[in-house]
Amino acid sequence: MREPDDAASGQVQSPDDQAAAPDRDEAGRERADYGAYSLVLVASRLPVDRTESSAGEASWRPSPGGLVTALEPVMRSSGGVWIGWSGDAGPAPGPFKAGGLHLVGIGLSPEEIRDYYEGFCNATLWPLYHDVIAPPRFHRRWWDSYVAVNRYFAEEADRQAGPGATVWVHDYQLQLVPQMLRERRGDVRIGYFTHIPFPGYEIFAQLPWRRRIVEGLLGADLLGFQRRSDAANFLRACRRAAGLMTRGATVRVLASGPGEGGYSLRVPASRAERGDRAGLPAGMREIRAAAFPISVDSAELGEIVQRAEVRARAKEIRQVLGQPDLVLLGVDRLDYTKGILHRLRAYGELLSEGRLGSRVVLVQVASPTRERVEAYRALRDEVELTVSRINGLYGELGYPPIHYLHQSYPREEMAALYLAADVMLVTPLRDGMNLVAKEYVACRDDEAGALVLSEFAGAADELGGAFLVNPHDIEGLKDAIVRAATITPQEARRRMRAMRRRVRDHDVAHWAASFRDMLARDTSARDPLAGDPLAGDPLAGDPLAGDPLAGDPLAGDPLAGDPLADEVLAGDSPARGSLAGDPQNPWPGGGSGLSRGHLGSRSPSSQNGGERHGLHGQAPQQVPDGPRQGQAGRGPGDRRSLPRGRGPGRADRRRDPPGR
Ligand code: G6P
């Protein structure tokens, strides 16, 4: 049994508890061989990536993506252990601590990175689950690697989990882990959360291994999704791909004991075997699928934007950009799901039509991601070509209308950018949630600014104060940008205030507490059809929800008319903070307020690109040399040298944007 690195509370059973429990489990395995943690988080990546300099020196830097952004504050205050890949090829690093987190690495070979990570995860599942925006590729060798790597994670979770532990598995890379772990351990409570969409069955059905995926997920006790429609899609997949019966938001399977495993789920043969509403027959497991919209650490972001240096940096950014009248901002991983090209197209046409005036700039941060996957390379080429075309057509000396930054920045710099932006453009073609939208709102404590948000992002369900758009509708997108850029300060305040309330009250701690609360429940005694006290509308109580000004045909319930809808929403648990201070519960009950700034500095990574630059660096498009004096007056005579001051966080500007 591995001892935890420090005495994180509640991780080890008391001697009395241990005396009461039999020495061996049903499989004859000694319980003393179990791990020591009462909370085990299993995610594809560790919160830090390992990189090696050309001199062979290893260092750690924060990992990219919204998943890590959301989970880091949750885990920081929990004392649990985080299992994940270190982002590099090679053997697993031994257990270590970074930024106050207990970390256990999974090692992947170069072949596994190619077949599991770049292949099955990011060239099969990612495009498939994002409504086939790019064509998914199906290769049996990739699938075999996915199975093998999922097994590594399940085995490590088994090693780390203490008796009766809670194991929380995350995202599409690890869908087989719940059942693989269940086959080893009957005593643990397993939760699974998918951060990306779960597709409709007609799309999911393309996957040759669809049944295996459904069965893998059903090893969990609770399956969390971003939107109700995702949970409903999963329940449909249970019915259609695995022949299971669902009742409301639940599905029942026959529990297979350790060792019986394989992959085949034992489906109840009859209604009688499945049990009735009143109870769960012996040997039967009940699994629940529900929506828990993920969020950001609003308190921490609120604290960052209060800092004098961040506010000063926001002003400096506008100055560096030439004091434009209008600053538009896009912040994304450079991913084809994010709708960057649609956004650029709309912006280019608006420039050509002169609808935004002459003193407008777009800052587009596009952080490097999955650069060895072909679709990402092609996208980068196309984005960079488009940016160059627009700058070539509409720019002038010292004035590129687009500042394109293929880099990652520390969160302080991102917060300053959010403060500096008049209009935030979040236009994904498909997105599980999109935390950038919520970060922008959380940072705008001045209640100014406007958000243009795709209705295909999960965040659209909650942020009724945004200008909701269909990014495929270029004319509609252009109109929404113009409208967002020209609202009165009063309207901006009214919209922003409502969105800020939502993001403040439903922050990442609330999300984690809601999930934990439902996972901790023993569903076996419940009537799955009885009204779920957690079910409700995430927009209830939001004065802007359904606001006709939002003009959003989808703002209502995307599952309107779907009898499952109310059964699969759980994100509005009243449980927020209810377990704060409960020593039996390993989860944080409230906002951690902890800084993300202690994870070390970044360096270029083999996975995420090479050289990175700051706002003043040699990015593909240069920042202008000085403040613009308006279109007519611009010329060599207007040029000033760039400010030399160092803005907050620029020493570590290779850090990823906070949440994607
Ligand atoms: C999204 C996914 C995460 C993923 C992240 C970064 O946020 O939901 O699971 O980790 O992107 O992608 P990467 O491939 O670099 O891990």
XYZ file of C-alpha atoms and ligand atoms in Angstrom:
676
model
C 0.000 0.000 0.000
C 1.414 3.350 -0.987
C 1.480 5.994 1.687
C 0.224 9.385 0.608
C 2.885 12.073 0.450
C 1.322 13.961 3.274
C -1.477 13.584 5.719
C -4.334 14.667 3.460
C -7.397 14.374 5.614
C -9.759 11.466 5.427
C -7.698 9.325 3.107
C -7.011 6.301 5.226
C -9.487 4.207 7.127
C -9.313 4.233 10.861
C -7.970 1.072 12.547
C -11.525 0.378 13.775
C -12.924 0.498 10.259
C -10.214 -1.793 9.043
C -10.876 -4.261 11.828
C -14.554 -4.350 10.906
C -13.895 -5.055 7.226
C -12.945 -8.568 6.078
C -9.265 -8.893 5.164
C -9.986 -9.999 1.635
C -12.408 -8.869 -1.042
C -14.708 -11.065 -3.107
C -11.855 -11.858 -5.480
C -9.694 -13.086 -2.618
C -7.420 -10.089 -2.856
C -6.026 -8.672 0.357
C -7.551 -5.329 1.168
C -4.215 -4.276 2.559
C -3.094 -4.139 -1.073
C -5.525 -1.368 -1.830
C -4.231 2.163 -2.259
C -4.461 4.973 0.240
C -6.481 7.719 -1.418
C -10.168 8.255 -0.814
C -10.404 10.458 -3.926
C -8.752 9.446 -7.181
C -9.061 11.632 -10.255
C -8.278 9.972 -13.562
C -7.778 12.244 -16.571
C -5.958 11.877 -19.851
C -3.435 14.489 -18.815
C -1.741 15.501 -15.635
C -2.226 19.196 -14.871
C 1.416 19.626 -15.831
C 3.242 18.528 -18.980
C 6.782 17.234 -18.933
C 9.100 18.842 -21.461
C 12.769 18.426 -22.153
C 15.120 21.175 -23.259
C 17.683 20.600 -26.016
C 20.231 20.157 -23.214
C 18.123 17.264 -21.913
C 16.834 19.130 -18.875
C 13.312 18.186 -17.845
C 10.794 20.731 -16.658
C 7.044 20.930 -16.099
C 4.546 23.373 -17.511
C 0.751 23.646 -17.212
C -1.221 21.393 -19.554
C -3.545 22.880 -22.167
C -7.304 22.798 -22.257
C -10.454 23.483 -20.326
C -10.432 20.181 -18.459
C -7.268 20.978 -16.543
C -8.374 24.576 -15.996
C -11.580 23.396 -14.358
C -10.240 20.511 -12.323
C -7.108 22.047 -10.904
C -8.829 24.301 -8.353
C -11.154 21.453 -7.421
C -8.314 19.028 -6.733
C -6.051 21.530 -5.070
C -8.198 21.631 -1.973
C -9.246 17.980 -1.920
C -6.090 16.105 -0.977
C -6.824 13.421 -3.573
C -4.487 12.020 -6.185
C -4.491 12.891 -9.908
C -3.561 10.174 -12.403
C -2.707 11.248 -15.941
C -0.284 11.206 -18.839
C 2.679 13.530 -18.633
C 2.321 14.735 -22.246
C 5.618 13.258 -23.405
C 6.834 9.902 -24.680
C 8.609 7.744 -22.173
C 8.197 5.847 -18.947
C 5.850 7.082 -16.252
C 7.343 9.545 -13.807
C 7.070 8.240 -10.245
C 4.463 9.783 -7.941
C 5.318 13.410 -7.276
C 3.849 16.634 -5.990
C 3.455 19.860 -7.951
C 1.626 22.967 -6.889
C 0.238 21.134 -3.861
C -1.260 18.324 -5.962
C -0.458 14.620 -5.618
C 0.306 13.357 -9.115
C 0.860 9.904 -10.560
C 2.010 9.718 -14.184
C 1.087 7.208 -16.884
C 3.849 6.557 -19.390
C 3.072 6.242 -23.101
C 5.369 4.978 -25.836
C 5.748 6.938 -29.098
C 3.538 4.307 -30.786
C 0.845 4.745 -28.133
C 0.945 8.506 -28.549
C 0.489 7.998 -32.278
C -2.259 5.351 -32.102
C -4.100 6.126 -28.859
C -3.680 9.908 -28.432
C -3.275 11.322 -31.931
C -5.178 8.449 -33.529
C -8.186 7.111 -31.689
C -8.672 10.043 -29.285
C -8.087 12.925 -31.622
C -8.650 11.623 -35.143
C -11.538 9.232 -34.363
C -13.444 10.256 -31.222
C -12.859 14.022 -31.241
C -14.275 14.647 -34.754
C -17.008 12.034 -34.278
C -18.201 13.539 -30.996
C -18.119 17.037 -32.500
C -20.703 16.186 -35.121
C -18.160 15.053 -37.726
C -16.991 18.620 -38.491
C -13.898 16.800 -39.728
C -14.209 13.229 -41.008
C -13.434 10.685 -38.281
C -11.032 7.899 -39.160
C -11.556 4.362 -37.967
C -8.533 2.092 -37.570
C -8.487 -1.174 -35.686
C -4.888 -0.649 -34.615
C -5.856 2.667 -33.006
C -8.730 0.989 -31.183
C -6.414 -1.723 -29.816
C -4.119 0.966 -28.496
C -7.065 2.798 -26.906
C -8.042 -0.397 -25.065
C -4.473 -0.996 -23.891
C -3.934 2.563 -22.658
C -7.314 2.660 -20.914
C -6.216 -0.464 -19.092
C -3.055 1.265 -17.817
C -5.201 4.017 -16.344
C -7.663 1.553 -14.777
C -4.828 -0.450 -13.220
C -3.261 2.671 -11.773
C -6.608 3.842 -10.387
C -6.983 0.427 -8.759
C -3.523 0.782 -7.199
C -4.241 4.254 -5.811
C -7.822 3.882 -4.593
C -8.339 3.137 -0.918
C -11.189 0.938 0.314
C -14.515 2.473 -0.658
C -12.775 5.333 -2.467
C -14.393 7.685 -4.935
C -12.831 7.501 -8.393
C -13.676 10.278 -10.836
C -12.799 9.526 -14.465
C -12.729 12.289 -17.061
C -13.385 12.693 -20.730
C -13.499 10.866 -24.006
C -9.962 9.538 -23.852
C -10.874 7.170 -20.982
C -14.334 5.799 -21.677
C -13.349 2.190 -20.981
C -11.803 2.922 -17.603
C -15.034 2.802 -15.539
C -15.866 -0.793 -16.499
C -12.216 -1.924 -16.413
C -11.970 -0.610 -12.872
C -15.370 -1.991 -11.893
C -14.176 -5.465 -12.879
C -11.356 -5.119 -10.378
C -13.107 -3.302 -7.598
C -16.665 -3.657 -6.364
C -16.054 -1.380 -3.394
C -15.329 1.930 -5.139
C -17.811 4.561 -6.220
C -17.062 5.552 -9.815
C -18.078 8.807 -11.457
C -17.383 9.747 -15.063
C -17.679 13.176 -16.637
C -17.408 13.915 -20.327
C -16.235 17.454 -21.112
C -17.139 17.332 -24.790
C -20.492 16.678 -26.475
C -21.944 13.185 -26.627
C -23.241 12.878 -30.202
C -26.673 11.913 -31.452
C -27.091 8.209 -32.101
C -27.008 8.480 -35.896
C -23.471 9.818 -35.574
C -22.350 7.676 -32.640
C -23.564 4.601 -34.511
C -20.757 5.051 -37.056
C -18.265 3.921 -34.443
C -17.426 0.249 -35.028
C -16.820 -0.161 -31.291
C -19.946 1.689 -30.141
C -21.203 -1.080 -27.899
C -17.830 -1.456 -26.188
C -17.787 2.272 -25.452
C -21.264 2.201 -23.929
C -20.340 -0.831 -21.853
C -17.107 0.786 -20.744
C -18.944 3.842 -19.480
C -21.557 1.788 -17.671
C -18.964 0.642 -15.159
C -19.569 4.012 -13.496
C -22.301 4.769 -10.973
C -22.901 8.268 -12.276
C -22.225 9.648 -15.747
C -22.060 13.419 -16.032
C -22.483 15.412 -19.230
C -22.386 19.113 -20.078
C -25.891 19.418 -21.510
C -29.139 17.586 -21.100
C -29.059 16.685 -24.764
C -25.695 14.931 -24.242
C -27.111 12.823 -21.403
C -30.188 12.018 -23.473
C -27.970 11.024 -26.428
C -26.025 8.668 -24.172
C -29.206 7.048 -22.859
C -30.332 6.533 -26.431
C -26.996 4.889 -27.185
C -27.577 2.535 -24.237
C -30.865 1.483 -25.758
C -29.781 1.250 -29.357
C -26.162 0.085 -29.143
C -26.357 -2.129 -26.063
C -30.014 -3.177 -26.068
C -30.542 -1.858 -22.565
C -33.740 -0.471 -21.137
C -33.577 2.998 -19.699
C -36.007 4.398 -17.201
C -35.948 8.145 -16.900
C -32.311 9.067 -16.451
C -31.252 5.636 -15.241
C -30.170 2.359 -16.710
C -29.739 -0.959 -14.927
C -27.249 -3.702 -15.619
C -26.380 -6.940 -13.911
C -23.296 -6.447 -11.798
C -20.457 -8.689 -12.890
C -18.120 -9.817 -10.153
C -14.360 -9.388 -10.301
C -12.735 -11.761 -12.697
C -15.871 -12.374 -14.726
C -15.032 -9.256 -16.659
C -14.200 -9.329 -20.279
C -16.233 -6.595 -21.751
C -19.647 -8.053 -22.006
C -22.158 -6.338 -19.896
C -24.808 -8.586 -18.472
C -28.054 -7.151 -19.695
C -31.152 -8.010 -17.650
C -33.131 -10.558 -19.657
C -36.566 -9.479 -18.512
C -38.436 -6.753 -16.767
C -38.733 -9.019 -13.730
C -34.960 -9.468 -13.585
C -34.451 -5.742 -13.975
C -36.604 -5.046 -10.946
C -39.410 -2.631 -10.447
C -39.552 0.948 -9.392
C -39.528 0.161 -5.726
C -36.098 -1.356 -5.438
C -32.967 -2.686 -6.982
C -32.718 -6.488 -7.015
C -29.557 -8.054 -5.629
C -26.801 -8.282 -8.202
C -28.150 -5.359 -10.174
C -26.447 -1.991 -10.591
C -28.220 1.213 -11.403
C -26.394 3.900 -13.346
C -27.565 7.482 -13.672
C -26.829 9.921 -16.500
C -27.291 13.623 -15.836
C -26.163 17.080 -16.929
C -23.714 19.075 -14.818
C -22.644 22.194 -16.732
C -18.999 22.817 -15.872
C -17.761 26.271 -14.926
C -14.779 28.383 -13.913
C -13.272 29.529 -10.648
C -15.069 32.882 -10.665
C -13.678 33.999 -7.312
C -10.109 33.473 -8.421
C -10.634 35.303 -11.717
C -12.385 38.088 -9.813
C -9.344 38.380 -7.594
C -6.928 38.469 -10.562
C -8.747 41.306 -12.325
C -8.725 43.335 -9.137
C -4.937 43.501 -9.219
C -3.583 46.907 -10.129
C -0.977 45.446 -12.491
C -3.617 43.503 -14.430
C -5.784 46.585 -14.860
C -2.748 48.604 -15.902
C -1.841 45.892 -18.374
C -5.349 46.014 -19.886
C -4.879 49.717 -20.536
C -1.418 49.092 -21.930
C -2.793 46.472 -24.338
C -5.231 48.974 -25.814
C -2.401 51.448 -26.110
C -0.149 48.926 -27.834
C -2.998 48.178 -30.223
C -3.142 51.864 -31.160
C -6.040 53.016 -28.937
C -8.666 51.640 -31.307
C -12.334 52.479 -30.840
C -13.244 48.827 -30.879
C -11.306 45.754 -29.767
C -12.691 42.328 -30.672
C -11.139 39.248 -29.065
C -11.061 35.537 -29.851
C -9.303 33.022 -27.583
C -9.211 29.378 -28.600
C -7.100 26.306 -28.964
C -6.379 26.195 -32.687
C -9.042 23.561 -33.230
C -11.448 23.131 -36.157
C -14.356 22.887 -33.726
C -13.874 26.491 -32.628
C -15.223 28.201 -35.735
C -12.183 30.453 -36.127
C -12.453 30.531 -39.919
C -16.143 31.476 -39.790
C -15.288 34.303 -37.410
C -12.476 35.539 -39.657
C -14.711 35.418 -42.668
C -17.389 37.505 -40.948
C -14.796 39.983 -39.709
C -13.185 40.312 -43.144
C -16.562 41.061 -44.729
C -17.389 43.614 -42.033
C -14.090 45.359 -42.745
C -14.802 45.362 -46.450
C -18.272 46.813 -45.838
C -16.940 49.370 -43.344
C -19.618 48.421 -40.820
C -17.299 48.509 -37.811
C -15.689 51.858 -38.574
C -12.025 52.278 -39.322
C -10.584 52.032 -35.825
C -11.239 48.375 -35.104
C -8.883 45.506 -34.342
C -9.363 41.814 -33.741
C -6.959 40.049 -31.396
C -7.055 36.315 -32.071
C -5.168 34.113 -29.613
C -4.967 30.633 -31.139
C -2.965 28.413 -28.829
C -1.067 25.499 -30.351
C -2.646 22.089 -29.960
C -2.350 18.512 -31.379
C 0.031 19.770 -33.994
C 0.910 16.361 -35.370
C -2.686 15.525 -36.272
C -3.291 16.234 -39.953
C -6.597 18.099 -39.588
C -4.950 20.521 -37.143
C -2.049 21.197 -39.494
C -4.442 21.896 -42.341
C -6.501 24.214 -40.169
C -3.462 26.157 -39.071
C -2.434 26.705 -42.674
C -5.890 27.886 -43.621
C -6.256 30.210 -40.627
C -2.853 31.763 -41.217
C -3.554 32.227 -44.907
C -6.888 33.890 -44.116
C -5.353 36.196 -41.505
C -2.644 37.221 -43.946
C -5.187 37.882 -46.682
C -7.319 40.086 -44.445
C -4.313 41.973 -43.128
C -2.980 42.349 -46.654
C -6.285 43.659 -47.977
C -7.383 45.930 -45.146
C -4.210 46.746 -43.231
C -1.928 49.710 -43.468
C 1.607 50.334 -42.351
C 1.546 49.993 -38.586
C -2.053 48.736 -38.615
C -2.866 45.081 -39.049
C -6.622 44.673 -38.483
C -5.930 41.229 -37.009
C -3.349 40.497 -34.329
C -2.921 36.769 -34.619
C -1.029 35.083 -31.797
C -0.243 31.400 -32.144
C 0.869 31.195 -28.555
C -0.261 30.561 -25.031
C -0.244 33.063 -22.191
C -0.423 33.072 -18.417
C -3.837 33.653 -16.976
C -2.987 37.164 -15.752
C -2.253 38.211 -19.330
C -5.478 36.567 -20.472
C -7.437 38.385 -17.784
C -5.940 41.690 -18.983
C -6.918 40.834 -22.565
C -10.486 40.077 -21.462
C -10.627 43.441 -19.705
C -9.266 45.189 -22.784
C -11.794 43.648 -25.191
C -15.055 45.383 -26.076
C -16.526 42.317 -27.737
C -15.604 38.694 -27.067
C -16.163 36.332 -29.983
C -16.843 32.708 -29.017
C -18.139 31.046 -32.166
C -17.527 27.277 -32.017
C -19.294 25.016 -34.459
C -19.637 22.544 -31.596
C -18.315 22.753 -28.052
C -19.085 20.828 -24.875
C -19.145 23.999 -22.771
C -16.501 26.626 -23.716
C -14.974 28.048 -20.588
C -13.530 31.071 -22.399
C -17.048 32.526 -22.545
C -17.435 32.085 -18.796
C -13.945 33.418 -18.080
C -14.706 36.591 -20.033
C -17.872 37.118 -18.012
C -16.134 36.333 -14.707
C -13.418 38.893 -15.503
C -15.757 41.761 -16.455
C -16.331 43.160 -12.995
C -16.837 46.552 -14.652
C -20.062 45.106 -16.143
C -18.956 46.320 -19.560
C -18.146 44.368 -22.694
C -20.339 42.108 -24.799
C -20.259 38.421 -25.621
C -21.065 36.954 -29.032
C -21.657 33.276 -28.375
C -22.403 30.303 -30.595
C -25.611 28.497 -29.805
C -23.638 25.280 -30.370
C -21.546 25.843 -27.241
C -22.838 24.372 -23.984
C -22.414 27.800 -22.389
C -25.299 29.077 -24.536
C -27.747 27.254 -22.254
C -26.712 29.453 -19.354
C -25.535 32.789 -20.732
C -28.784 34.340 -21.886
C -27.189 37.791 -21.871
C -24.934 36.896 -24.779
C -25.641 37.610 -28.441
C -26.331 34.092 -29.546
C -25.375 33.172 -33.087
C -25.305 30.338 -35.561
C -21.692 30.590 -36.761
C -22.601 28.968 -40.081
C -24.859 31.931 -40.798
C -22.225 34.492 -41.766
C -24.758 37.300 -42.268
C -26.297 36.581 -38.862
C -22.847 36.469 -37.302
C -21.927 39.809 -38.856
C -25.155 41.412 -37.616
C -24.564 40.066 -34.106
C -21.007 41.440 -34.046
C -22.212 44.867 -35.179
C -25.006 44.801 -32.636
C -22.689 43.740 -29.808
C -20.269 46.495 -30.787
C -22.910 49.190 -30.720
C -25.053 48.519 -27.649
C -25.474 51.223 -25.077
C -23.518 50.950 -21.833
C -26.853 50.409 -20.058
C -27.762 47.416 -22.173
C -24.247 46.036 -21.848
C -24.486 46.332 -18.076
C -27.873 44.647 -17.923
C -26.688 41.727 -20.019
C -23.345 41.372 -18.296
C -24.835 41.598 -14.818
C -27.183 38.688 -15.474
C -24.383 36.573 -16.949
C -22.048 37.405 -14.076
C -24.651 36.343 -11.552
C -24.970 33.023 -13.279
C -21.214 32.420 -13.456
C -20.685 33.539 -9.872
C -23.425 31.322 -8.427
C -22.608 28.340 -10.613
C -18.839 28.231 -10.406
C -16.563 25.238 -10.677
C -16.883 24.427 -6.969
C -20.648 24.304 -7.380
C -20.221 21.992 -10.355
C -17.939 19.629 -8.415
C -20.170 19.690 -5.339
C -23.269 18.901 -7.434
C -21.560 15.949 -9.068
C -20.099 14.668 -5.813
C -23.405 14.981 -4.034
C -25.224 12.892 -6.576
C -22.404 10.358 -6.838
C -22.419 9.875 -3.076
C -26.092 8.960 -3.066
C -27.074 5.355 -2.899
C -29.453 5.170 -5.808
C -30.466 1.615 -5.113
C -33.198 2.605 -2.698
C -34.607 5.295 -4.950
C -37.446 5.175 -7.305
C -35.826 6.287 -10.522
C -39.084 7.663 -11.783
C -39.874 9.692 -8.719
C -39.274 13.397 -9.166
C -35.592 14.165 -8.975
C -35.050 16.963 -6.505
C -32.010 18.043 -8.469
C -33.738 18.195 -11.780
C -34.655 21.637 -12.923
C -33.807 24.262 -15.414
C -30.309 25.731 -15.186
C -31.771 28.999 -16.326
C -34.446 29.104 -13.651
C -34.200 32.320 -11.774
C -32.126 33.992 -14.449
C -33.919 37.166 -15.371
C -32.347 37.244 -18.791
C -33.171 33.701 -19.705
C -35.536 33.752 -22.599
C -34.923 37.469 -23.010
C -36.227 38.314 -26.440
C -33.241 40.607 -26.837
C -31.033 37.605 -26.845
C -32.852 36.673 -29.997
C -31.927 33.060 -29.616
C -34.230 30.410 -30.967
C -32.308 27.765 -29.042
C -32.165 29.622 -25.761
C -34.984 27.532 -24.455
C -34.665 23.880 -23.843
C -32.963 22.082 -26.718
C -34.802 19.010 -25.559
C -38.181 20.675 -25.452
C -40.727 17.981 -25.788
C -38.261 15.290 -24.847
C -39.671 13.361 -21.903
C -36.131 12.669 -20.741
C -35.183 16.281 -20.431
C -36.121 16.901 -16.832
C -34.707 13.606 -15.748
C -31.236 14.225 -17.017
C -30.471 17.644 -15.660
C -28.761 17.769 -12.346
C -26.379 20.651 -12.518
C -28.450 22.851 -10.283
C -28.016 20.836 -7.172
C -28.886 22.795 -4.086
C -25.940 21.059 -2.505
C -23.450 23.833 -3.012
C -21.026 23.907 -0.158
C -23.190 21.577 1.878
C -20.274 19.300 2.619
C -17.776 21.984 3.401
C -15.873 20.883 6.417
C -17.217 17.348 6.309
C -14.189 15.207 7.160
C -15.771 12.156 5.555
C -16.052 13.874 2.255
C -12.930 14.374 0.202
C -14.445 17.021 -2.048
C -14.106 20.725 -1.713
C -17.392 22.371 -0.939
C -16.594 25.920 -1.932
C -14.333 27.970 -4.147
C -10.708 27.285 -3.512
C -9.523 30.774 -4.276
C -6.172 29.181 -4.881
C -3.805 30.535 -7.412
C -2.780 28.538 -10.448
C 0.488 30.293 -10.571
C 2.758 27.752 -8.912
C 3.158 25.102 -11.481
C 6.391 26.258 -12.948
C 7.118 27.911 -16.213
C 6.419 26.613 -19.653
C 8.699 25.607 -22.376
C 8.001 24.537 -25.919
C 6.655 21.031 -26.145
C 6.848 18.385 -28.757
C 3.059 18.054 -28.689
C 2.145 21.661 -28.678
C 4.521 23.394 -30.906
C 7.857 25.025 -30.771
C 8.712 28.711 -30.359
C 6.178 30.854 -28.631
C 6.106 34.617 -28.380
C 4.627 37.252 -26.167
C 2.457 40.145 -27.235
C 5.577 41.989 -28.346
C 7.296 39.037 -29.926
C 7.792 37.922 -33.486
C 4.361 36.442 -33.936
C 3.226 35.826 -37.497
C 1.421 39.162 -37.407
C 3.217 42.011 -35.673
C 1.584 44.376 -33.246
C 1.585 47.898 -34.610
C 4.497 50.123 -33.848
C 2.492 52.734 -32.069
C -0.919 54.107 -31.288
C -3.081 54.597 -34.329
C -4.261 58.095 -34.905
C -7.259 57.162 -36.972
C -7.171 55.858 -40.478
C -6.645 59.176 -42.205
C -3.795 60.309 -40.023
C -1.885 57.078 -39.965
C 1.493 57.063 -41.592
C 5.161 56.877 -40.842
C 4.976 60.167 -38.964
C 2.568 58.665 -36.454
C 4.792 55.836 -35.411
C 5.979 55.525 -31.879
C 8.127 52.899 -30.334
C 6.479 50.013 -28.514
C 6.016 50.274 -24.769
C 8.815 48.375 -23.110
C 7.190 47.767 -19.723
C 6.585 44.207 -18.662
C 2.935 43.444 -18.114
C 1.758 41.049 -15.449
C 2.690 37.488 -16.132
C 4.703 38.169 -19.221
C 7.706 36.440 -17.734
C 5.721 33.248 -18.217
C 3.749 34.089 -21.289
C 3.921 30.636 -22.755
C 1.328 29.486 -20.334
C -1.913 28.344 -21.882
C -4.963 30.479 -22.037
C -7.058 29.506 -19.047
C -9.831 27.457 -20.455
C -10.589 25.940 -23.742
C -10.292 19.667 -24.392
C -10.610 18.264 -23.919
C -9.606 17.785 -22.891
C -8.198 17.945 -23.454
C -7.964 19.384 -23.858
C -6.582 19.623 -24.453
O -10.491 20.575 -23.355
O -11.921 18.201 -23.386
O -9.826 16.430 -22.567
O -7.238 17.532 -22.509
O -8.938 19.747 -24.831
O -6.338 18.723 -25.480
P -5.066 17.772 -25.459
O -5.215 16.890 -26.643
O -3.895 18.698 -25.558
O -5.079 17.021 -24.146
